[in-house]
Amino acid sequence: MGLSITLTINGARRAITLDDPRVTLLDLLRERLDLTGTKKGCDRGQCGACTVLLDGRRVNSCLALALSHDGADIVTIEGVAPGGQLHPVQAAFIAHDGFQCGFCTPGQIMSAIGMIREGQNWGSGAGDDPERVREAMSGNLCRCGAYVGITEAVLDAQRAIAEASRRDAA
Amino acid sequence: MNRFEYARPATLAEAVAAGAVPGAAYLAGGTNLMDLMKGGVMHPGHLVDISRLPGLDRIEWLSDGGVRIGALVRNADLAHETKFARQFPAVAEALLSGASAQLRNAATVGGNLLQRTRCAYFYDTASACNKRNPGAGCDAVGGENRLHAILGWSEHCIATNPSDFCVPLTALDAVVELQGPAGRRAIPLETFHLLPGSTPERETMMQQGELITAVCLPAEAARFAGNARYLKIRERTSYAFAVVSAAAALRLDGETIVEARIALGGVALKPWRPRTAEAMLAGARPDPAVFNRAAETALAGAKASGDNAFKIELARRIVVRALALAAAGTPERVPALPASPFAGAITHA
Ligand SMILES: Cc1cc2nc3c(=O)[nH]c(=O)nc-3n(C[C@H](O)[C@H](O)[C@H](O)COP(=O)(O)OP(=O)(O)OC[C@H]3O[C@@H](n4cnc5c(N)ncnc54)[C@H](O)[C@@H]3O)c2cc1C
Ligand code: SF4
Ligand code: FES
Ligand code: FES
């Protein structure tokens, strides 16, 4: 097996040749594809800064071996606002001051998007319970301690997304 | 990270053959293996990627009422499978108390069973560690060891097994299915992990090349569904390993305990099943005095391995509390803070 893989990244199919099997999905995105929105905090699964959606699910890209995910569909922070229209989670983070320095923010936003999807898929949603939101977001550390704003933003975005899908269904 | 040969076999037979090569390691979700390779703690020359082997990602309900969980089922998918969570609520609660949502999305059932200890000296390649380097000694003895073992340890290794998932599984008589070069076999989880003795580098009953294909729970395990809990003490409320944890499950007939199951986490190099304490509870009333006596018995053989005598008393109290929670009944829904002693008790107004 060669070290050639294909990934769909933010909707675009990319054929990628790796010169080293050790490359993680995070390093592939940042160092080789110039998608530096995804951050490297700990590089060991402990902070959540590197969170991306892999086949629709939030994961830590620092612990994902790129080769192992040949064929996968990846969404990064660069892919959540096509056409420049802010994603509801992004808008809510701005409205609620869900950040200070911003380093953890791409990971927080990708994690929140993943969390809201999980609620829809598994019926395990946090609902309007801030305790459940905090627990579901506990894989994302924020060294600036913007947690209060983050929790409010996630609750608000969740409401906005639910409302929009009700409108669409009507 | 060391260089390695990467292979992604298409079939179980090919995977077993590739994994039998000395120095080969299986890659599933990678959440433990990648971490350990980055730290230079593990350095497999061959990485055998099993993450897409066909047929191992299913939860199968058996005709006798038991369940067979494929080794590649993701921790999150298992915890959120409605029927599974209803029949084995303590297992779902334990899974949801572990790691983070991102990690649970990647982590597999087989990988969870085989995750390595979190002993800091094991992780630090500059320290002496008998597990990493047999015969080198153990820097945890006499070192920073307040989180180390209180049961079943030896002077060769005082580490603990970090898995939450394995704790209720052990209480509920789970069985591990293996496929290896010599064929298939099944081992009760209770005897799957090994105590350190003088060979802490041997961690499980598995042989090189063997692969976990599934974990099974017997139909009887579902009889505890109405009274089954997992309780986990951490140094912060979420996203932390257990200092001490306990699974407790009761089968009640009115005011009488018909059968009790207990397992402890964070106390030994394997999930700890105090069967004598379980036996004491059969036929008794579910009250605090009875739970106290059972907990005393469960910890009777405990011994501090360093600055961790507090864990003995903590574990005793956690057993009492887990039994009381189980007796009170499994909640409708996994609490907002799974397995937390603070569930429902704190507000951040
Ligand atoms: C920051 C952090 C916090 C965590 N917190 C917790 C916690 O609170 N509680 C908890 O229980 N866990 C916790 N974990 C550990 C996590 O649960 C494990 O990393 C995960 O379950 C491992 O699964 P995996 O599929 O990613 O395994 P991998 O990393 O792919 O593999 C782990 C090991 O198992 C072997 N292996 C995997 N599958 C098989 C198989 N089918 N057959 C044979 N060998 C196999 C691999 O060779 C490797 O040695 C945490 C991890 C991190 C990084
Ligand atoms: S306690 Fe065990 S894992 Fe930790 S340093 Fe000693 S031998 Fe190694
Ligand atoms: S960089 Fe991946 S979790 Fe911290
Ligand atoms: S905004 Fe600075 S780390 Fe979160």
Coordinates of C-alpha atoms and ligand atoms in Angstrom, one line a residue:
Chain A
M1 CA 0.0 0.0 0.0
G2 CA 1.4 3.4 -1.0
L3 CA 1.1 6.5 1.1
S4 CA -1.5 8.0 -1.2
I5 CA -4.9 8.9 0.3
T6 CA -7.9 10.8 -0.8
L7 CA -9.8 13.1 1.6
T8 CA -12.8 15.3 1.1
I9 CA -12.0 18.5 3.0
N10 CA -14.6 21.1 3.4
G11 CA -16.4 19.7 0.4
A12 CA -13.4 19.5 -2.0
R13 CA -11.9 16.1 -2.9
R14 CA -8.1 16.2 -2.5
A15 CA -5.6 13.6 -3.5
I16 CA -2.7 13.6 -1.1
T17 CA 0.6 11.8 -1.1
L18 CA 2.4 11.5 2.2
D19 CA 6.1 11.1 2.4
D20 CA 5.9 9.7 6.0
P21 CA 3.3 7.4 7.6
R22 CA 3.5 9.3 10.9
V23 CA 1.5 12.3 9.8
T24 CA -1.5 13.0 11.9
L25 CA -4.6 14.5 10.4
L26 CA -3.9 17.7 12.4
D27 CA -0.4 18.1 10.9
L28 CA -1.7 17.2 7.5
L29 CA -4.2 20.1 7.7
R30 CA -1.9 22.6 9.2
E31 CA 1.5 21.9 7.8
R32 CA 0.7 20.5 4.4
L33 CA -2.6 21.9 3.3
D34 CA -2.3 25.3 4.9
L35 CA -5.5 25.0 6.8
T36 CA -4.2 26.6 10.0
G37 CA -7.6 27.3 11.5
T38 CA -7.5 24.0 13.3
K39 CA -5.2 24.6 16.3
K40 CA -2.5 22.5 18.0
G41 CA -2.7 22.9 21.8
C42 CA -1.4 19.8 23.5
D43 CA -1.0 17.4 20.5
R44 CA -2.1 14.6 22.9
G45 CA -5.9 14.5 23.1
Q46 CA -6.1 16.6 26.2
C47 CA -7.3 20.1 25.1
G48 CA -9.7 19.8 22.1
A49 CA -8.1 22.7 20.2
C50 CA -7.7 20.4 17.2
T51 CA -11.3 19.3 17.0
V52 CA -12.7 18.6 13.5
L53 CA -15.6 16.7 12.1
L54 CA -14.6 13.4 10.6
D55 CA -17.4 11.8 8.7
G56 CA -19.7 14.1 10.6
R57 CA -18.4 13.4 14.1
R58 CA -16.2 15.5 16.3
V59 CA -12.8 14.0 17.0
N60 CA -9.3 15.2 18.1
S61 CA -7.3 15.4 14.8
C62 CA -4.0 15.2 16.8
L63 CA -4.6 11.6 17.6
A64 CA -6.0 10.6 14.2
L65 CA -3.4 9.0 11.9
A66 CA -4.0 10.6 8.5
L67 CA -3.4 7.3 6.6
S68 CA -6.0 5.5 8.7
H69 CA -8.7 7.9 7.4
D70 CA -8.2 7.5 3.7
G71 CA -11.6 8.4 2.0
A72 CA -12.9 10.3 4.9
D73 CA -15.0 13.5 4.8
I74 CA -13.4 16.2 7.0
V75 CA -14.9 19.5 8.0
T76 CA -12.7 22.2 9.6
I77 CA -13.5 25.6 10.9
E78 CA -12.6 26.9 7.4
G79 CA -15.6 25.0 6.0
V80 CA -18.4 26.0 8.3
A81 CA -19.3 29.3 6.7
P82 CA -19.5 28.7 3.0
G83 CA -20.1 32.0 1.1
G84 CA -19.1 34.0 4.2
Q85 CA -22.5 33.5 5.9
L86 CA -21.6 32.8 9.6
H87 CA -22.6 29.5 11.0
P88 CA -25.1 29.9 13.8
V89 CA -22.6 28.6 16.3
Q90 CA -20.0 31.2 15.1
A91 CA -22.6 34.0 15.3
A92 CA -23.5 32.9 18.8
F93 CA -19.9 32.9 20.0
I94 CA -19.6 36.5 18.9
A95 CA -22.9 37.5 20.4
H96 CA -22.0 35.9 23.8
D97 CA -18.3 36.7 24.0
G98 CA -17.5 33.0 23.9
F99 CA -13.7 33.7 23.7
Q100 CA -10.9 36.0 24.6
C101 CA -7.6 35.2 22.9
G102 CA -9.5 32.9 20.4
F103 CA -7.0 30.1 20.4
C104 CA -9.4 27.4 21.5
T105 CA -12.3 28.9 19.5
P106 CA -12.1 26.9 16.3
G107 CA -12.0 23.7 18.4
Q108 CA -14.9 24.9 20.6
I109 CA -17.0 25.8 17.5
M110 CA -16.3 22.5 15.8
S111 CA -17.1 20.6 19.0
A112 CA -20.3 22.5 19.5
I113 CA -21.4 21.8 15.9
G114 CA -20.6 18.1 16.5
M115 CA -22.5 18.1 19.9
I116 CA -25.6 19.6 18.3
R117 CA -25.6 16.9 15.6
E118 CA -25.1 14.2 18.2
G119 CA -28.2 15.5 20.0
Q120 CA -30.1 15.2 16.7
N121 CA -28.8 11.8 15.8
W122 CA -28.8 10.1 19.2
G123 CA -31.6 12.0 20.9
S124 CA -29.0 12.6 23.6
G125 CA -29.2 16.3 23.3
A126 CA -28.3 18.7 26.1
G127 CA -31.6 20.5 25.7
D128 CA -31.7 23.7 27.6
D129 CA -29.7 22.3 30.6
P130 CA -26.4 24.2 30.9
E131 CA -25.0 21.4 33.0
R132 CA -25.4 19.0 30.1
V133 CA -23.8 21.5 27.7
R134 CA -20.8 22.0 30.0
E135 CA -20.4 18.2 30.3
A136 CA -20.7 17.7 26.5
M137 CA -18.2 20.5 25.9
S138 CA -15.7 19.3 28.6
G139 CA -13.3 18.0 26.0
N140 CA -12.5 21.6 25.0
L141 CA -10.3 23.5 27.4
C142 CA -10.2 27.3 27.4
R143 CA -7.2 28.8 29.1
C144 CA -8.8 32.3 29.0
G145 CA -11.7 30.8 31.0
A146 CA -14.4 32.0 28.6
Y147 CA -16.6 29.1 29.7
V148 CA -19.6 31.2 30.8
G149 CA -19.9 32.8 27.4
I150 CA -19.2 29.5 25.6
T151 CA -22.0 27.8 27.4
E152 CA -24.4 30.6 26.7
A153 CA -23.3 30.6 23.0
V154 CA -23.8 26.9 22.6
L155 CA -27.3 27.0 24.2
D156 CA -28.3 29.9 22.0
A157 CA -26.9 28.4 18.8
Q158 CA -28.8 25.1 19.6
R159 CA -32.0 27.1 20.0
A160 CA -31.4 29.0 16.7
I161 CA -30.6 25.7 14.8
A162 CA -33.7 24.0 16.2
E163 CA -35.8 27.0 15.3
A164 CA -34.4 27.1 11.7
S165 CA -35.1 23.4 11.2
R166 CA -38.7 23.8 12.5
R167 CA -39.1 26.7 10.0
D168 CA -37.7 24.6 7.2
A169 CA -40.0 21.7 8.1
A170 CA -43.1 24.0 8.2
Chain B
M1 CA 7.4 9.0 17.1
N2 CA 9.3 6.0 15.6
R3 CA 9.0 5.2 11.9
F4 CA 6.8 2.1 11.2
E5 CA 5.5 0.0 8.4
Y6 CA 1.8 0.7 7.9
A7 CA -0.7 -1.9 6.7
R8 CA -4.4 -2.1 6.5
P9 CA -5.4 -5.7 6.0
A10 CA -8.8 -6.4 4.4
T11 CA -9.7 -9.5 6.4
L12 CA -9.5 -10.7 10.0
A13 CA -7.3 -13.6 8.9
E14 CA -4.8 -11.2 7.2
A15 CA -4.9 -8.9 10.3
V16 CA -4.1 -11.8 12.6
A17 CA -1.2 -12.9 10.4
A18 CA 0.1 -9.3 10.2
G19 CA -0.3 -8.8 13.9
A20 CA 1.6 -12.0 14.8
V21 CA 4.9 -10.4 13.5
P22 CA 7.1 -9.5 16.5
G23 CA 6.9 -5.7 17.1
A24 CA 3.5 -5.3 15.4
A25 CA 0.7 -3.4 17.1
Y26 CA -3.0 -3.1 16.1
L27 CA -4.3 0.4 15.5
A28 CA -8.0 1.0 16.2
G29 CA -9.1 4.5 17.2
G30 CA -5.6 5.4 18.0
T31 CA -6.5 7.6 21.0
N32 CA -4.1 5.6 23.3
L33 CA -1.6 4.2 20.9
M34 CA -0.9 7.5 19.1
D35 CA -0.4 9.2 22.4
L36 CA 2.0 6.5 23.6
M37 CA 3.9 6.5 20.3
K38 CA 4.3 10.3 20.4
G39 CA 5.8 10.0 23.8
G40 CA 8.1 7.2 22.7
V41 CA 6.5 4.8 25.2
M42 CA 5.4 2.4 22.5
H43 CA 7.3 2.0 19.3
P44 CA 5.8 -0.7 17.1
G45 CA 7.8 -1.4 14.0
H46 CA 4.5 -2.5 12.2
L47 CA 1.2 -0.7 12.6
V48 CA -1.6 -3.0 11.6
D49 CA -4.7 -0.8 11.0
I50 CA -7.8 -2.8 12.0
S51 CA -10.1 0.2 12.2
R52 CA -12.1 -0.9 9.1
L53 CA -12.1 -4.7 9.4
P54 CA -15.5 -5.8 8.3
G55 CA -18.1 -7.1 10.7
L56 CA -16.5 -5.9 13.9
D57 CA -18.5 -2.7 14.3
R58 CA -21.9 -4.2 15.2
I59 CA -23.9 -4.6 18.4
E60 CA -25.6 -8.0 18.0
W61 CA -28.5 -9.1 20.3
L62 CA -28.2 -12.8 20.8
S63 CA -31.2 -15.1 20.8
D64 CA -30.7 -16.0 24.5
G65 CA -30.9 -12.2 25.4
G66 CA -27.2 -11.6 25.7
V67 CA -25.3 -9.1 23.6
R68 CA -22.2 -9.3 21.5
I69 CA -20.4 -6.0 21.1
G70 CA -18.0 -5.9 18.2
A71 CA -14.5 -4.7 19.1
L72 CA -14.7 -1.7 16.7
V73 CA -17.9 -0.3 18.0
R74 CA -17.1 3.2 19.1
N75 CA -17.5 4.0 22.8
A76 CA -20.0 6.8 22.1
D77 CA -22.1 4.6 19.8
L78 CA -22.4 1.9 22.4
A79 CA -23.3 4.4 25.2
H80 CA -26.0 6.0 23.1
E81 CA -27.5 2.8 21.7
T82 CA -31.0 3.0 23.3
K83 CA -31.6 -0.7 24.0
F84 CA -28.0 -1.2 25.3
A85 CA -28.2 1.7 27.6
R86 CA -31.6 0.5 28.9
Q87 CA -30.4 -3.0 29.6
F88 CA -26.9 -2.2 30.9
P89 CA -27.2 1.3 32.3
A90 CA -24.1 1.1 34.5
V91 CA -22.0 0.3 31.4
A92 CA -23.4 3.3 29.5
E93 CA -22.9 5.6 32.5
A94 CA -19.3 4.4 32.9
L95 CA -18.6 5.0 29.2
L96 CA -20.0 8.5 29.3
S97 CA -17.9 9.3 32.4
G98 CA -14.7 8.5 30.5
A99 CA -12.6 10.9 28.4
S100 CA -14.4 13.5 26.3
A101 CA -17.1 13.4 23.6
Q102 CA -14.4 13.7 20.9
L103 CA -12.4 10.8 22.3
R104 CA -15.4 8.6 22.8
N105 CA -16.3 9.2 19.2
A106 CA -12.9 7.7 18.1
A107 CA -12.2 5.2 20.9
T108 CA -13.3 1.6 20.3
V109 CA -14.5 -1.1 22.6
G110 CA -11.3 -3.3 22.0
G111 CA -9.0 -0.3 22.5
N112 CA -10.7 0.7 25.7
L113 CA -10.1 -2.8 27.1
L114 CA -6.4 -2.6 26.2
Q115 CA -5.6 1.0 27.1
R116 CA -2.4 1.2 29.1
T117 CA -1.9 2.5 32.6
R118 CA -1.7 6.3 33.2
C119 CA 1.2 5.9 35.7
A120 CA 3.2 9.1 35.0
Y121 CA 6.5 7.1 35.3
F122 CA 5.3 4.7 32.6
Y123 CA 4.7 7.8 30.4
D124 CA 8.0 9.4 31.2
T125 CA 10.7 7.5 29.3
A126 CA 13.4 9.1 31.5
S127 CA 12.0 7.2 34.5
A128 CA 12.6 3.5 35.5
C129 CA 9.6 1.4 34.8
N130 CA 9.3 -2.4 34.9
K131 CA 6.4 -2.3 32.5
R132 CA 8.2 -0.4 29.8
N133 CA 11.6 -1.9 30.5
P134 CA 11.4 -5.2 32.4
G135 CA 13.9 -5.4 35.2
A136 CA 14.6 -1.6 35.2
G137 CA 12.9 -1.0 38.5
C138 CA 9.9 1.1 39.4
D139 CA 10.2 4.8 40.1
A140 CA 6.6 5.0 41.3
V141 CA 7.7 3.1 44.4
G142 CA 8.7 5.9 46.7
G143 CA 7.8 8.5 44.1
E144 CA 4.7 10.5 43.3
N145 CA 2.2 7.7 44.0
R146 CA -0.9 9.1 45.6
L147 CA -3.1 7.7 42.7
H148 CA -1.5 4.3 42.6
A149 CA -2.8 0.9 43.6
I150 CA -4.2 -0.3 46.9
L151 CA -5.1 -3.8 45.9
G152 CA -3.2 -6.6 44.1
W153 CA 0.0 -4.6 43.6
S154 CA 3.6 -5.9 44.0
E155 CA 6.8 -4.1 44.6
H156 CA 7.5 -4.5 40.9
C157 CA 4.6 -2.4 39.8
I158 CA 2.0 -0.4 41.8
A159 CA 0.1 1.0 38.8
T160 CA -3.7 0.9 38.2
N161 CA -5.8 0.1 35.2
P162 CA -7.5 3.3 34.0
S163 CA -10.6 2.0 32.2
D164 CA -14.0 3.0 33.4
F165 CA -15.8 0.7 30.9
C166 CA -14.1 -2.4 32.2
V167 CA -15.5 -1.8 35.7
P168 CA -19.2 -2.5 35.2
L169 CA -18.3 -5.0 32.5
T170 CA -16.4 -7.0 35.1
A171 CA -19.2 -6.8 37.6
L172 CA -21.6 -8.1 35.0
D173 CA -19.5 -11.1 33.9
A174 CA -18.5 -9.9 30.5
V175 CA -16.5 -12.2 28.3
V176 CA -13.8 -11.2 25.8
E177 CA -13.7 -13.0 22.4
L178 CA -10.3 -13.4 20.8
Q179 CA -9.1 -14.5 17.4
G180 CA -5.5 -15.5 17.1
P181 CA -3.1 -17.5 14.9
A182 CA -4.2 -20.6 16.9
G183 CA -7.9 -19.9 16.5
R184 CA -10.6 -18.4 18.6
R185 CA -11.1 -18.4 22.3
A186 CA -13.1 -16.6 25.0
I187 CA -11.9 -15.3 28.3
P188 CA -13.9 -13.9 31.2
L189 CA -13.0 -10.2 31.6
E190 CA -12.5 -10.8 35.3
T191 CA -9.4 -12.9 34.5
F192 CA -8.4 -11.1 31.3
H193 CA -6.1 -8.5 32.9
L194 CA -3.2 -9.7 34.9
L195 CA -2.0 -8.5 38.3
P196 CA 1.7 -7.4 38.1
G197 CA 3.4 -10.0 40.3
S198 CA 7.0 -10.1 39.1
T199 CA 6.1 -9.7 35.4
P200 CA 4.3 -6.3 35.1
E201 CA 5.1 -6.2 31.4
R202 CA 2.5 -9.0 30.9
E203 CA -0.7 -7.1 31.1
T204 CA -3.4 -9.5 29.7
M205 CA -4.0 -13.1 28.8
M206 CA -3.5 -12.2 25.1
Q207 CA -0.7 -13.6 23.0
Q208 CA 1.1 -11.8 20.2
G209 CA -1.1 -11.7 17.1
E210 CA -4.3 -12.2 19.0
L211 CA -7.1 -9.7 18.3
I212 CA -10.1 -8.8 20.3
T213 CA -13.1 -9.4 18.1
A214 CA -15.9 -8.8 20.6
V215 CA -17.0 -8.4 24.2
C216 CA -20.2 -10.2 25.3
L217 CA -22.6 -9.6 28.1
P218 CA -24.8 -12.6 29.2
A219 CA -28.6 -12.2 29.4
E220 CA -28.4 -12.4 33.2
A221 CA -26.6 -9.1 33.3
A222 CA -29.7 -7.3 32.1
R223 CA -31.6 -8.5 35.2
F224 CA -29.8 -5.7 37.2
A225 CA -31.0 -3.0 34.8
G226 CA -33.4 -1.4 37.4
N227 CA -30.7 -1.0 40.0
A228 CA -27.3 -0.5 38.4
R229 CA -25.0 2.5 38.8
Y230 CA -21.4 3.6 38.3
L231 CA -19.8 6.2 40.6
K232 CA -16.4 7.8 39.8
I233 CA -14.4 10.1 41.9
R234 CA -12.2 12.5 39.9
E235 CA -10.0 15.4 40.7
R236 CA -12.2 17.6 38.6
T237 CA -15.9 17.0 37.7
S238 CA -15.3 15.9 34.1
Y239 CA -12.7 14.8 31.6
A240 CA -10.5 13.1 34.1
F241 CA -9.5 9.6 35.1
A242 CA -10.9 7.9 38.2
V243 CA -9.1 8.3 41.5
V244 CA -11.4 5.5 42.6
S245 CA -14.6 4.3 41.0
A246 CA -17.2 1.6 41.7
A247 CA -20.0 -0.2 39.8
A248 CA -22.8 -1.6 41.9
A249 CA -25.7 -3.6 40.7
L250 CA -28.5 -5.2 42.7
R251 CA -31.3 -7.6 42.0
L252 CA -34.0 -6.9 44.5
D253 CA -37.1 -8.8 45.5
G254 CA -39.1 -6.3 47.5
E255 CA -36.9 -5.4 50.5
T256 CA -34.4 -8.3 49.9
I257 CA -31.3 -8.3 47.8
V258 CA -31.4 -11.5 45.7
E259 CA -28.0 -10.9 44.1
A260 CA -25.4 -8.1 44.2
R261 CA -22.5 -7.2 41.9
I262 CA -19.7 -4.9 42.8
A263 CA -16.5 -3.9 40.9
L264 CA -13.9 -1.3 41.7
G265 CA -11.8 0.9 39.4
G266 CA -8.7 2.9 40.0
V267 CA -7.6 0.6 42.8
A268 CA -5.6 -2.2 41.1
L269 CA -4.0 -3.1 37.8
K270 CA -7.3 -4.8 36.9
P271 CA -10.9 -4.1 37.5
W272 CA -11.5 -5.5 41.1
R273 CA -14.4 -7.8 41.8
P274 CA -14.9 -8.3 45.5
R275 CA -16.9 -11.5 45.4
T276 CA -17.0 -12.1 49.1
A277 CA -18.6 -8.8 49.6
E278 CA -21.1 -9.6 46.9
A279 CA -22.0 -12.9 48.6
M280 CA -22.6 -11.1 51.9
L281 CA -25.3 -9.0 50.4
A282 CA -27.4 -11.9 49.0
G283 CA -30.4 -12.3 51.2
A284 CA -29.8 -9.1 53.1
R285 CA -31.8 -5.9 53.2
P286 CA -30.5 -3.0 51.2
D287 CA -29.6 -0.7 54.2
P288 CA -26.6 1.4 55.1
A289 CA -25.3 -0.9 57.8
V290 CA -25.3 -3.9 55.4
F291 CA -23.6 -1.8 52.7
N292 CA -21.0 -0.7 55.2
R293 CA -20.2 -4.3 56.2
A294 CA -19.9 -5.3 52.5
A295 CA -17.6 -2.3 51.8
E296 CA -15.4 -3.2 54.7
T297 CA -15.1 -6.7 53.4
A298 CA -14.4 -5.5 49.8
L299 CA -11.4 -3.4 51.0
A300 CA -10.3 -5.9 53.7
G301 CA -7.1 -6.8 51.8
A302 CA -6.2 -3.2 50.8
K303 CA -2.8 -1.9 51.5
A304 CA -1.3 1.5 50.7
S305 CA 1.5 1.4 48.1
G306 CA 2.8 4.8 49.0
D307 CA 1.1 8.2 49.8
N308 CA -2.3 6.7 49.0
A309 CA -3.8 5.3 52.2
F310 CA -6.6 7.8 51.7
K311 CA -7.8 5.7 48.7
I312 CA -8.6 2.8 51.0
E313 CA -11.1 4.8 53.0
L314 CA -12.3 6.6 49.8
A315 CA -12.9 3.3 48.0
R316 CA -14.8 2.0 51.0
R317 CA -17.1 5.0 51.0
I318 CA -17.5 4.8 47.3
V319 CA -18.7 1.2 47.5
V320 CA -21.3 2.2 50.1
R321 CA -22.5 5.1 48.1
A322 CA -22.6 3.2 44.8
L323 CA -24.7 0.5 46.5
A324 CA -27.0 3.1 48.0
L325 CA -27.4 4.7 44.5
A326 CA -28.1 1.3 43.0
A327 CA -30.7 0.5 45.6
A328 CA -32.4 3.8 45.0
G329 CA -32.9 2.7 41.4
T330 CA -31.4 3.5 38.0
P331 CA -32.5 7.0 36.8
E332 CA -34.6 7.4 33.7
R333 CA -31.8 9.1 31.9
V334 CA -28.0 9.1 32.4
P335 CA -27.4 12.1 34.8
A336 CA -26.2 15.4 33.4
L337 CA -22.8 14.6 35.0
P338 CA -22.4 10.9 34.5
A339 CA -21.1 8.9 37.5
S340 CA -20.4 12.1 39.4
P341 CA -21.0 12.3 43.1
F342 CA -22.1 15.9 42.4
A343 CA -24.8 14.9 39.9
G344 CA -27.8 17.0 40.6
A345 CA -26.1 18.5 43.6
I346 CA -24.3 21.5 42.3
T347 CA -25.4 24.5 40.5
H348 CA -23.4 27.2 38.9
A349 CA -26.2 29.8 38.9
Ligands
LIG1 C1 -7.1 12.9 27.4 C2 -7.6 11.5 27.5 C3 -8.5 11.2 28.6 C4 -9.0 9.9 28.8 N1 -9.9 9.7 29.8 C5 -10.4 8.5 30.0 C6 -11.2 8.2 31.1 O1 -11.6 9.0 31.9 N2 -11.7 6.9 31.3 C7 -11.3 5.9 30.4 O2 -11.7 4.8 30.6 N3 -10.5 6.1 29.4 C8 -10.0 7.4 29.1 N4 -9.2 7.6 28.1 C9 -8.7 6.5 27.3 C10 -9.5 6.1 26.2 O3 -10.7 5.5 26.7 C11 -8.7 5.1 25.3 O4 -7.7 5.8 24.7 C12 -9.5 4.4 24.3 O5 -10.6 3.7 24.8 C13 -8.7 3.5 23.4 O6 -9.4 3.1 22.3 P1 -8.8 3.2 20.8 O7 -9.7 2.5 19.9 O8 -8.5 4.6 20.5 O9 -7.5 2.3 21.0 P2 -6.1 2.4 20.3 O10 -5.3 3.6 20.8 O11 -6.2 2.2 18.8 O12 -5.4 1.1 20.9 C14 -5.1 0.9 22.3 C15 -4.4 -0.4 22.4 O13 -5.2 -1.5 22.2 C16 -4.7 -2.3 21.1 N5 -5.9 -2.7 20.4 C17 -6.9 -1.9 20.0 N6 -8.0 -2.6 19.5 C18 -7.6 -3.9 19.5 C19 -8.2 -5.1 19.2 N7 -9.5 -5.2 18.7 N8 -7.5 -6.3 19.3 C20 -6.3 -6.2 19.9 N9 -5.6 -5.1 20.2 C21 -6.3 -3.9 20.1 C22 -3.7 -1.4 20.4 O14 -2.7 -2.1 19.8 C23 -3.2 -0.5 21.5 O15 -2.2 -1.2 22.2 C24 -8.7 8.9 27.9 C25 -7.8 9.2 26.8 C26 -7.3 10.4 26.6 C27 -6.3 10.7 25.5
SF4_2 S1 4.1 1.5 38.8 FE1 4.2 0.1 37.1 S2 3.8 1.4 35.3 FE2 4.4 2.8 37.0 S3 6.6 3.0 36.9 FE3 6.2 1.3 38.3 S4 6.4 -0.5 37.0 FE4 6.1 1.3 35.6
FES3 S1 -4.2 19.4 20.2 FE1 -5.5 17.7 19.9 S2 -6.5 17.6 21.8 FE2 -5.0 19.2 22.2
FES4 S1 -10.3 32.0 24.3 FE1 -8.2 31.9 24.9 S2 -8.1 29.8 25.3 FE2 -10.2 30.0 25.0

